[in-house]
Amino acid sequence: MTQRIELVINDRCRTVEVASNTTLLEMLRDQLKFKSVKPGCWRGDCGLCLVLIDGRPIKSCLVLAQELDDREVVTVEGLLDNGNITRLHQSFIEKGALQCGYCTPAFLLASEALLRRNPHPTRERVCESMNGILCRCTGYKQIVDAILAASE
Amino acid sequence: MFVTLPEFEYHRPQTVSAALDLLDQYGGGATVMAGGTDLLVDMRYRIRVPEHVIDLKGIEELGKLTFQPGEGLVIGATVTLNRLLEYDAVQSRFGALHDALEDMCDDQVRNRATLAGNLCTASPAADCAPPLLVFDAKVEVASPAGRRMVDLPDLFTGVKETSLGTDEMVTAVHVPEPPPDVQSRYLKGKRSSEDCAIVGVAALVARWDDPRDRVVRLAYSSVAPTPVRVYDVERIFRQDKPWGDLVEEAVSAALNRVSPISDVRSSKEYRVHLIDVLTRLALRELLGGRR
Ligand SMILES: Cc1cc2nc3c(=O)[nH]c(=O)nc-3n(C[C@H](O)[C@H](O)[C@H](O)COP(=O)(O)OP(=O)(O)OC[C@H]3O[C@@H](n4cnc5c(N)ncnc54)[C@H](O)[C@@H]3O)c2cc1C
Ligand code: FES
Ligand code: FES
């Protein structure tokens, strides 16, 4: 059984035909080819599939696509400012906050959401907000440093 | 290994009565979903394969979150853990619940997961359960016959089993206002930041200075088939005895009530040890120099 849903993705209205058992992760990555939305564990543990729904960071493997009718989704592509990278991206580059880059879209989205709600978070708060996302390369310190630098 | 979700029909009713009609119509073939953070994982692993999934998030009534002096907290069934965590009354009056929420899942999962879902999963490790047990919470249950209030201990019947019928659902959790001088904590022994509790202890103390009128309550997660409250401690702490004797009796009452097992997270022996250590620690933190 499929259902037609209308939603806004990165400021653009889209109409998508989705099956009842399609997750938001599968819809974004496989149907709409947003390959920045990464699969990892498919069970809420790794955080790599993170997107913003109505501004809040959420793991898209645990959301049904059909729930998104009339809602707003932002993927990492939506963080660009007129096609240019922002201060947050620049900070990730300067602090060496990525190696393979597989986790980077998730960390950028989660930190964007955090900084919008809390423009000057403490180091502890940054770690708390990021502890649902796994990175197998950096050891996290550079990621936390980058987020704190972007918040100065 | 990754598999897609099994096929099912998705329903998004706008009212409780519409949801109940669907439950009635599809009987055991339907499951309600709040945040889906337990349900969708179970479905992916084919632990559960419902033919109909009834999403409760379209029902406005279930999103209510209120605190009224005298009445206490009312937490609708679709209120997320992060909404609760950000709610002032939870932080100021329900310390043990705030402790549990702060340490649950992670920020992203808390944006979806609900308190009612945590209770209805009925995991022995449900972190919201011990705090709600010491606060005497009740669960509001709706069925085609009407609404009834269920004492929280009566919701849990076994490992991941509840007393809810297939045509019933939880609409809200009610937590009475605690006594004015109440203090409470939830301590969780665990291995890593995202892991579930090896042992969780909720402790509540009020009116400590008057032994005959003292209120001391303890409840635990991950130490028995269901979360448990140890009712014997109330009587123990009303005795006029030295602190050391009271705590000794309380720990043995707790150990009598629980039935810890060995599993992937911990041995039975380590759980027994943690019950002892965390119980003492929680009471000591609450009472400070007053004991
Ligand atoms: C990465 C991760 C980390 C986690 N960490 C923790 C943790 O630290 N501590 C912890 O306790 N849990 C943890 N959990 C488990 C889970 O997130 C919680 O139990 C959560 O509160 C479940 O709420 P939900 O709204 O997502 O429930 P759902 O998945 O929507 O529902 C859970 C169950 O309850 C039933 N149900 C839901 N609402 C109702 C209702 N109103 N009436 C009747 N039945 C209902 C559903 O049918 C289902 O059986 C974790 C999960 C993940 C994925
Ligand atoms: S794939 Fe979604 S959390 Fe791992
Ligand atoms: S940079 Fe490789 S997983 Fe984070």
Coordinates of C-alpha atoms and ligand atoms in Angstrom, one line a residue:
Chain A
M1 CA 0.0 0.0 0.0
T2 CA 1.4 3.4 -0.9
Q3 CA 0.4 6.8 0.2
R4 CA 1.1 10.2 -1.3
I5 CA 2.6 12.7 1.1
E6 CA 3.5 16.4 0.8
L7 CA 6.4 17.8 2.7
V8 CA 9.1 20.5 2.6
I9 CA 12.7 19.3 2.2
N10 CA 15.4 21.9 2.4
D11 CA 12.9 24.7 1.7
R12 CA 11.5 22.9 -1.3
C13 CA 8.0 21.4 -1.5
R14 CA 7.9 17.8 -2.6
T15 CA 5.2 15.3 -3.3
V16 CA 6.3 11.7 -2.7
E17 CA 4.6 8.3 -3.1
V18 CA 5.7 6.1 -0.1
A19 CA 4.9 2.6 1.0
S20 CA 3.6 2.2 4.6
N21 CA 6.8 0.4 5.6
T22 CA 9.2 2.9 4.1
T23 CA 11.2 4.7 6.8
L24 CA 12.2 8.3 6.3
L25 CA 15.8 7.1 5.9
E26 CA 14.8 4.9 2.9
M27 CA 12.7 7.6 1.4
L28 CA 15.4 10.3 1.6
R29 CA 18.3 8.1 0.6
D30 CA 16.9 5.6 -1.9
Q31 CA 13.8 7.3 -3.4
L32 CA 15.0 10.9 -3.4
K33 CA 18.8 10.2 -3.6
F34 CA 19.8 12.3 -0.6
K35 CA 22.9 10.2 -0.2
S36 CA 24.1 12.4 2.7
V37 CA 21.6 10.6 4.9
K38 CA 23.7 7.7 6.0
P39 CA 22.5 4.2 7.1
G40 CA 24.4 2.6 10.0
C41 CA 22.7 0.4 12.5
W42 CA 19.0 0.8 11.4
R43 CA 18.0 0.7 15.1
G44 CA 18.5 4.1 16.6
D45 CA 22.0 3.5 18.0
C46 CA 24.5 5.2 15.7
G47 CA 22.8 8.5 14.8
L48 CA 24.3 8.6 11.2
C49 CA 20.8 8.8 9.7
L50 CA 20.1 12.1 11.6
V51 CA 17.9 14.8 10.0
L52 CA 16.1 17.8 11.3
I53 CA 12.3 17.5 11.5
D54 CA 10.6 20.8 12.3
G55 CA 14.0 22.0 13.5
R56 CA 14.7 19.1 16.0
P57 CA 17.4 16.4 15.4
I58 CA 15.8 13.0 14.9
K59 CA 17.1 9.6 13.8
S60 CA 15.4 8.9 10.4
C61 CA 15.6 5.1 10.6
L62 CA 13.1 5.2 13.4
V63 CA 10.5 7.4 11.6
L64 CA 7.9 6.2 9.1
A65 CA 7.9 8.3 5.9
Q66 CA 4.2 8.6 6.1
E67 CA 4.4 10.5 9.3
L68 CA 6.1 13.4 7.4
D69 CA 3.0 14.5 5.6
D70 CA 2.9 18.3 6.0
R71 CA 6.1 18.5 7.9
E72 CA 9.5 20.1 7.3
V73 CA 12.8 18.1 6.9
V74 CA 16.3 19.5 6.6
T75 CA 19.3 17.4 5.4
V76 CA 22.9 18.5 5.5
E77 CA 22.4 20.0 2.0
G78 CA 19.9 22.4 3.6
L79 CA 22.6 24.0 5.8
L80 CA 24.3 25.7 2.9
D81 CA 23.9 29.4 2.6
N82 CA 23.2 30.2 -1.0
G83 CA 25.4 27.3 -2.1
N84 CA 28.2 28.4 0.3
I85 CA 29.5 26.7 3.4
T86 CA 28.9 28.4 6.7
R87 CA 31.0 29.2 9.7
L88 CA 30.1 25.8 11.2
H89 CA 31.4 24.0 8.1
Q90 CA 34.5 26.1 8.2
S91 CA 35.1 25.3 11.8
F92 CA 34.8 21.6 11.1
I93 CA 37.5 22.0 8.4
E94 CA 39.8 24.1 10.6
K95 CA 39.6 21.8 13.6
G96 CA 40.0 18.6 11.6
A97 CA 36.6 17.4 12.8
L98 CA 36.4 14.7 10.1
Q99 CA 38.4 11.9 8.5
C100 CA 36.3 9.6 6.4
G101 CA 33.3 12.0 6.7
Y102 CA 30.7 9.3 7.1
C103 CA 29.4 10.9 10.3
T104 CA 29.8 14.5 9.3
P105 CA 26.3 15.2 8.0
A106 CA 24.9 14.0 11.3
F107 CA 27.2 16.0 13.4
L108 CA 26.7 19.2 11.3
L109 CA 22.9 18.9 11.6
A110 CA 22.9 18.1 15.3
S111 CA 25.3 21.0 16.1
E112 CA 23.3 23.4 13.9
A113 CA 20.1 22.4 15.9
L114 CA 22.0 22.8 19.2
L115 CA 23.5 26.2 18.3
R116 CA 20.1 27.6 17.1
R117 CA 18.6 26.8 20.5
N118 CA 21.6 27.5 22.6
P119 CA 24.1 29.8 20.8
H120 CA 26.8 29.5 23.5
P121 CA 26.7 26.0 24.9
T122 CA 29.2 24.7 27.5
R123 CA 31.5 21.8 26.5
E124 CA 29.5 19.5 28.7
R125 CA 26.2 20.5 26.9
V126 CA 27.8 19.9 23.5
C127 CA 29.0 16.4 24.5
E128 CA 25.5 15.6 25.9
S129 CA 23.8 16.7 22.7
M130 CA 26.2 14.7 20.5
N131 CA 26.4 11.5 22.5
G132 CA 23.8 9.7 20.3
I133 CA 26.1 9.9 17.2
L134 CA 29.0 7.6 16.6
C135 CA 32.3 8.5 14.9
R136 CA 34.8 5.8 14.3
C137 CA 37.6 8.1 13.2
T138 CA 38.2 11.3 15.1
G139 CA 37.8 10.4 18.7
Y140 CA 35.2 13.2 19.1
K141 CA 37.5 15.8 20.6
Q142 CA 38.0 17.7 17.3
I143 CA 34.2 17.6 16.7
V144 CA 33.5 19.1 20.0
D145 CA 36.2 21.7 19.5
A146 CA 34.8 22.6 16.1
I147 CA 31.3 23.2 17.5
L148 CA 32.6 25.2 20.4
A149 CA 34.8 27.3 18.1
A150 CA 31.8 28.0 15.8
S151 CA 29.8 29.2 18.9
E152 CA 32.4 31.8 19.9
Chain B
M1 CA 21.8 -7.6 9.1
F2 CA 19.4 -5.0 7.8
V3 CA 15.9 -5.9 6.6
T4 CA 13.1 -3.6 5.7
L5 CA 10.1 -3.3 8.0
P6 CA 7.4 -5.8 7.5
E7 CA 4.3 -4.6 5.6
F8 CA 1.4 -3.1 7.5
E9 CA -1.3 -0.6 7.2
Y10 CA -0.7 2.8 8.7
H11 CA -3.5 4.7 10.6
R12 CA -3.4 8.2 12.0
P13 CA -6.6 8.8 13.9
Q14 CA -7.5 12.3 15.2
T15 CA -9.4 11.3 18.3
V16 CA -9.1 8.8 21.1
S17 CA -12.5 7.3 20.1
A18 CA -11.3 6.8 16.5
A19 CA -8.2 5.1 17.8
L20 CA -10.3 2.8 20.0
D21 CA -12.6 2.0 17.1
L22 CA -9.6 0.9 15.1
L23 CA -8.3 -1.2 18.0
D24 CA -11.7 -2.8 18.3
Q25 CA -12.0 -3.4 14.6
Y26 CA -8.6 -5.1 14.2
G27 CA -8.3 -6.8 17.6
G28 CA -4.9 -8.3 18.2
G29 CA -3.7 -7.5 14.7
A30 CA -3.2 -3.8 15.6
T31 CA -0.6 -2.0 17.6
V32 CA -0.5 1.6 18.8
M33 CA 2.6 3.6 18.2
A34 CA 3.8 6.7 20.0
G35 CA 7.5 7.6 19.2
G36 CA 8.1 4.2 17.7
T37 CA 11.6 3.9 19.2
D38 CA 10.8 0.5 20.7
L39 CA 8.1 -0.6 18.3
L40 CA 10.0 0.0 15.0
V41 CA 13.1 -1.7 16.2
D42 CA 11.0 -4.8 17.3
M43 CA 9.3 -4.8 13.9
R44 CA 12.6 -4.6 12.0
Y45 CA 13.8 -7.7 13.9
R46 CA 10.3 -9.4 13.4
I47 CA 9.9 -9.6 17.1
R48 CA 6.5 -8.0 16.4
V49 CA 4.7 -8.0 13.1
P50 CA 1.4 -6.1 13.5
E51 CA -0.9 -5.8 10.4
H52 CA -2.1 -2.4 11.5
V53 CA -0.1 0.4 13.2
I54 CA -2.1 3.1 14.8
D55 CA 0.0 6.3 15.2
L56 CA -1.2 8.3 18.2
K57 CA 0.6 11.5 17.4
G58 CA -2.3 13.0 15.4
I59 CA -4.5 13.0 18.5
E60 CA -4.4 16.5 20.0
E61 CA -5.7 15.5 23.5
L62 CA -2.7 13.2 24.0
G63 CA -0.2 16.0 23.6
K64 CA -1.2 17.8 26.8
L65 CA 1.3 18.4 29.6
T66 CA 0.1 20.2 32.7
F67 CA 1.0 20.8 36.3
Q68 CA -1.6 22.0 38.8
P69 CA -0.9 22.5 42.5
G70 CA -3.1 19.9 44.3
E71 CA -3.6 17.9 41.2
G72 CA 0.0 17.2 40.2
L73 CA 1.4 16.4 36.8
V74 CA -0.7 15.1 33.8
I75 CA 1.5 13.7 31.0
G76 CA -0.4 12.9 27.8
A77 CA 0.6 9.7 25.9
T78 CA 2.4 11.5 23.1
V79 CA 4.5 13.9 25.2
T80 CA 8.1 13.3 24.4
L81 CA 10.9 12.7 26.9
N82 CA 12.6 16.0 25.8
R83 CA 9.4 18.0 26.3
L84 CA 9.2 16.6 29.9
L85 CA 12.9 17.3 30.5
E86 CA 12.3 20.9 29.5
Y87 CA 9.2 21.3 31.7
D88 CA 9.9 23.4 34.8
A89 CA 7.7 21.5 37.2
V90 CA 9.5 18.3 36.5
Q91 CA 12.9 19.8 37.4
S92 CA 11.6 21.6 40.5
R93 CA 9.3 19.0 42.0
F94 CA 10.0 15.6 40.5
G95 CA 13.8 15.3 40.8
A96 CA 14.0 11.5 40.4
L97 CA 12.1 11.7 37.1
H98 CA 14.3 14.5 35.9
D99 CA 17.4 12.5 36.8
A100 CA 16.0 9.5 34.8
L101 CA 15.1 11.6 31.7
E102 CA 18.5 13.4 31.6
D103 CA 20.2 10.1 31.4
M104 CA 17.9 8.3 29.0
C105 CA 18.6 7.4 25.3
D106 CA 20.2 10.4 23.7
D107 CA 19.0 13.8 22.6
Q108 CA 17.7 12.7 19.2
V109 CA 15.8 9.6 20.5
R110 CA 14.3 11.8 23.3
N111 CA 12.8 14.0 20.6
R112 CA 10.6 11.0 19.6
A113 CA 10.4 8.6 22.6
T114 CA 7.5 9.1 25.0
L115 CA 7.0 8.4 28.7
A116 CA 3.8 6.4 28.1
G117 CA 5.7 4.3 25.5
N118 CA 8.5 3.6 28.0
L119 CA 5.9 2.3 30.5
C120 CA 3.9 0.3 28.0
T121 CA 7.0 -1.4 26.6
A122 CA 7.2 -2.7 30.2
S123 CA 10.9 -3.5 30.0
P124 CA 12.4 -4.4 33.4
A125 CA 14.9 -1.7 32.6
A126 CA 12.4 1.1 31.8
D127 CA 14.1 4.1 33.4
C128 CA 10.9 6.2 33.9
A129 CA 9.3 3.4 36.0
P130 CA 11.2 3.6 39.3
P131 CA 10.7 7.4 39.6
L132 CA 7.0 7.1 38.8
L133 CA 6.6 4.2 41.3
V134 CA 8.0 6.3 44.2
F135 CA 5.7 9.2 43.1
D136 CA 2.6 6.9 43.2
A137 CA 1.8 7.5 39.6
K138 CA -1.4 6.2 38.0
V139 CA -2.0 5.4 34.4
E140 CA -5.2 6.6 32.6
V141 CA -6.5 3.8 30.4
A142 CA -9.1 4.2 27.7
S143 CA -11.2 1.3 26.3
P144 CA -14.5 1.1 24.5
A145 CA -16.1 0.8 28.0
G146 CA -14.7 4.1 29.1
R147 CA -11.7 5.4 31.1
R148 CA -10.2 3.9 34.2
M149 CA -7.2 4.7 36.4
V150 CA -4.6 1.9 37.0
D151 CA -2.0 2.1 39.8
L152 CA 1.4 1.8 38.0
P153 CA 2.4 -1.4 39.8
D154 CA -0.7 -3.1 38.3
L155 CA 0.3 -2.1 34.8
F156 CA 3.3 -4.4 34.8
T157 CA 2.6 -8.1 34.7
G158 CA 5.8 -9.6 33.4
V159 CA 8.9 -9.0 31.2
K160 CA 7.5 -6.8 28.4
E161 CA 3.9 -7.6 29.5
T162 CA 1.2 -5.3 30.7
S163 CA -2.3 -5.7 32.0
L164 CA -3.7 -3.7 29.0
G165 CA -6.3 -5.5 26.9
T166 CA -6.0 -5.6 23.1
D167 CA -8.8 -3.0 22.9
E168 CA -7.2 -0.6 25.4
M169 CA -4.6 2.2 25.3
V170 CA -3.0 4.5 27.7
T171 CA -4.1 8.1 27.3
A172 CA -2.1 9.8 30.1
V173 CA 0.1 9.3 33.1
H174 CA -1.0 11.1 36.3
V175 CA 1.5 11.9 39.0
P176 CA 0.1 13.4 42.2
E177 CA 1.8 16.4 43.7
P178 CA 4.4 15.2 46.2
P179 CA 4.6 16.5 49.8
P180 CA 6.2 20.1 50.0
D181 CA 9.6 19.1 51.4
V182 CA 10.1 16.1 49.1
Q183 CA 13.5 15.2 47.7
S184 CA 14.1 12.4 45.3
R185 CA 16.9 11.0 43.1
Y186 CA 17.3 8.3 40.5
L187 CA 20.7 6.6 40.2
K188 CA 21.5 4.3 37.3
G189 CA 24.4 1.8 37.2
K190 CA 25.3 1.2 33.6
R191 CA 28.2 0.4 31.3
S192 CA 28.3 3.2 28.7
S193 CA 26.4 6.4 27.9
E194 CA 23.7 4.8 25.8
D195 CA 23.3 1.6 27.6
C196 CA 20.3 0.5 29.7
A197 CA 20.6 0.2 33.5
I198 CA 22.3 -2.7 35.2
V199 CA 20.4 -1.5 38.2
G200 CA 18.4 1.7 38.6
V201 CA 17.3 3.0 42.0
A202 CA 14.7 5.7 42.7
A203 CA 14.7 7.1 46.2
L204 CA 12.3 9.6 47.8
V205 CA 12.4 11.2 51.2
A206 CA 9.9 13.6 52.9
R207 CA 9.3 14.8 56.5
W208 CA 12.6 13.2 57.6
D209 CA 12.8 15.0 60.9
D210 CA 9.7 13.3 62.4
P211 CA 10.4 9.6 62.6
R212 CA 6.7 8.6 63.1
D213 CA 5.6 10.6 60.1
R214 CA 8.6 10.0 57.8
V215 CA 8.1 9.1 54.2
V216 CA 10.9 7.0 52.6
R217 CA 10.3 5.2 49.3
L218 CA 12.5 3.0 47.1
A219 CA 11.9 1.5 43.7
Y220 CA 14.2 -0.4 41.3
S221 CA 14.7 -1.2 37.6
S222 CA 16.5 -4.2 36.1
V223 CA 16.4 -6.3 39.2
A224 CA 13.2 -8.4 38.6
P225 CA 10.8 -9.3 35.7
T226 CA 9.1 -5.9 36.2
P227 CA 10.2 -2.6 37.8
V228 CA 9.5 -2.9 41.5
R229 CA 8.7 -0.8 44.5
V230 CA 9.8 -2.0 47.9
Y231 CA 6.9 -1.1 50.2
D232 CA 8.6 -2.5 53.4
V233 CA 11.0 0.4 53.6
E234 CA 8.3 2.8 54.6
R235 CA 7.7 0.9 57.9
I236 CA 11.4 0.4 58.4
F237 CA 12.2 4.1 58.3
R238 CA 9.5 5.0 60.8
Q239 CA 11.4 3.2 63.6
D240 CA 13.4 5.4 65.9
K241 CA 16.8 3.6 65.3
P242 CA 20.3 4.7 64.4
W243 CA 20.9 5.5 60.7
G244 CA 23.2 2.5 60.1
D245 CA 20.5 0.0 61.3
L246 CA 17.8 1.6 59.2
V247 CA 19.8 1.4 56.0
E248 CA 20.9 -2.2 56.8
E249 CA 17.2 -3.2 57.1
A250 CA 16.2 -1.3 54.0
V251 CA 18.8 -2.9 51.9
S252 CA 17.8 -6.4 53.1
A253 CA 14.2 -5.6 52.4
A254 CA 15.1 -4.6 48.9
L255 CA 17.1 -7.7 48.4
N256 CA 14.2 -9.8 49.6
R257 CA 11.8 -8.2 47.1
V258 CA 14.0 -8.5 44.0
S259 CA 15.1 -11.5 41.9
P260 CA 18.1 -10.3 39.8
I261 CA 19.4 -12.5 37.0
S262 CA 22.7 -12.7 35.1
D263 CA 22.6 -11.5 31.6
V264 CA 24.8 -9.8 28.9
R265 CA 25.1 -6.6 31.0
S266 CA 26.0 -8.0 34.5
S267 CA 26.1 -11.0 36.7
K268 CA 23.5 -11.6 39.3
E269 CA 26.2 -11.1 42.0
Y270 CA 27.2 -7.7 40.7
R271 CA 23.5 -6.7 40.5
V272 CA 23.1 -7.6 44.2
H273 CA 26.2 -5.6 45.0
L274 CA 24.9 -2.5 43.0
I275 CA 21.5 -2.7 44.8
D276 CA 23.4 -2.3 48.1
V277 CA 25.7 0.4 47.0
L278 CA 23.2 2.5 45.0
T279 CA 20.6 2.3 47.7
R280 CA 23.0 3.7 50.3
L281 CA 24.3 6.3 47.9
A282 CA 20.9 7.6 46.9
L283 CA 19.7 7.9 50.6
R284 CA 23.0 9.5 51.6
E285 CA 22.7 12.1 48.7
L286 CA 19.2 12.9 49.7
L287 CA 19.8 13.3 53.4
G288 CA 23.2 14.8 53.5
G289 CA 24.1 15.8 57.1
R290 CA 20.6 15.2 58.4
R291 CA 21.0 11.5 59.0
Ligands
LIG1 C1 19.1 4.3 21.0 C2 18.1 4.0 22.0 C3 18.4 4.2 23.3 C4 17.4 3.9 24.3 N1 17.8 4.1 25.6 C5 16.9 3.9 26.6 C6 17.2 4.2 28.0 O1 18.3 4.7 28.3 N2 16.3 3.9 28.9 C7 15.1 3.3 28.6 O2 14.2 3.1 29.5 N3 14.7 3.1 27.3 C8 15.6 3.4 26.3 N4 15.2 3.1 25.0 C9 13.9 2.5 24.7 C10 12.8 3.5 24.2 O3 13.4 4.6 23.6 C11 11.9 4.0 25.4 O4 11.4 2.8 26.0 C12 10.8 4.9 24.9 O5 10.4 5.7 26.0 C13 9.7 4.3 24.2 O6 8.7 5.2 23.9 P1 8.1 5.3 22.4 O7 7.1 6.5 22.4 O8 9.1 5.4 21.4 O9 7.3 3.9 22.3 P2 6.8 3.1 21.1 O10 7.9 2.4 20.4 O11 5.9 4.0 20.2 O12 5.9 2.1 21.8 C14 6.4 1.2 22.7 C15 5.4 0.1 23.1 O13 4.4 0.7 23.9 C16 3.2 0.6 23.3 N5 2.5 1.9 23.5 C17 3.0 3.1 23.2 N6 2.1 4.0 23.5 C18 1.1 3.4 24.1 C19 -0.2 3.8 24.6 N7 -0.5 5.1 24.7 N8 -1.1 2.9 25.0 C20 -0.8 1.6 25.0 N9 0.4 1.1 24.5 C21 1.3 2.0 24.0 C22 3.5 0.3 21.8 O14 2.4 -0.5 21.2 C23 4.7 -0.5 21.9 O15 4.5 -1.8 22.3 C24 16.2 3.4 24.0 C25 15.9 3.2 22.6 C26 16.8 3.5 21.7 C27 16.4 3.2 20.2
FES2 S1 20.9 4.1 11.1 FE1 19.6 5.4 12.2 S2 20.6 5.5 14.1 FE2 21.8 4.1 13.1
FES3 S1 35.0 10.9 10.4 FE1 34.8 8.8 9.9 S2 33.1 8.2 11.2 FE2 33.5 10.2 11.8

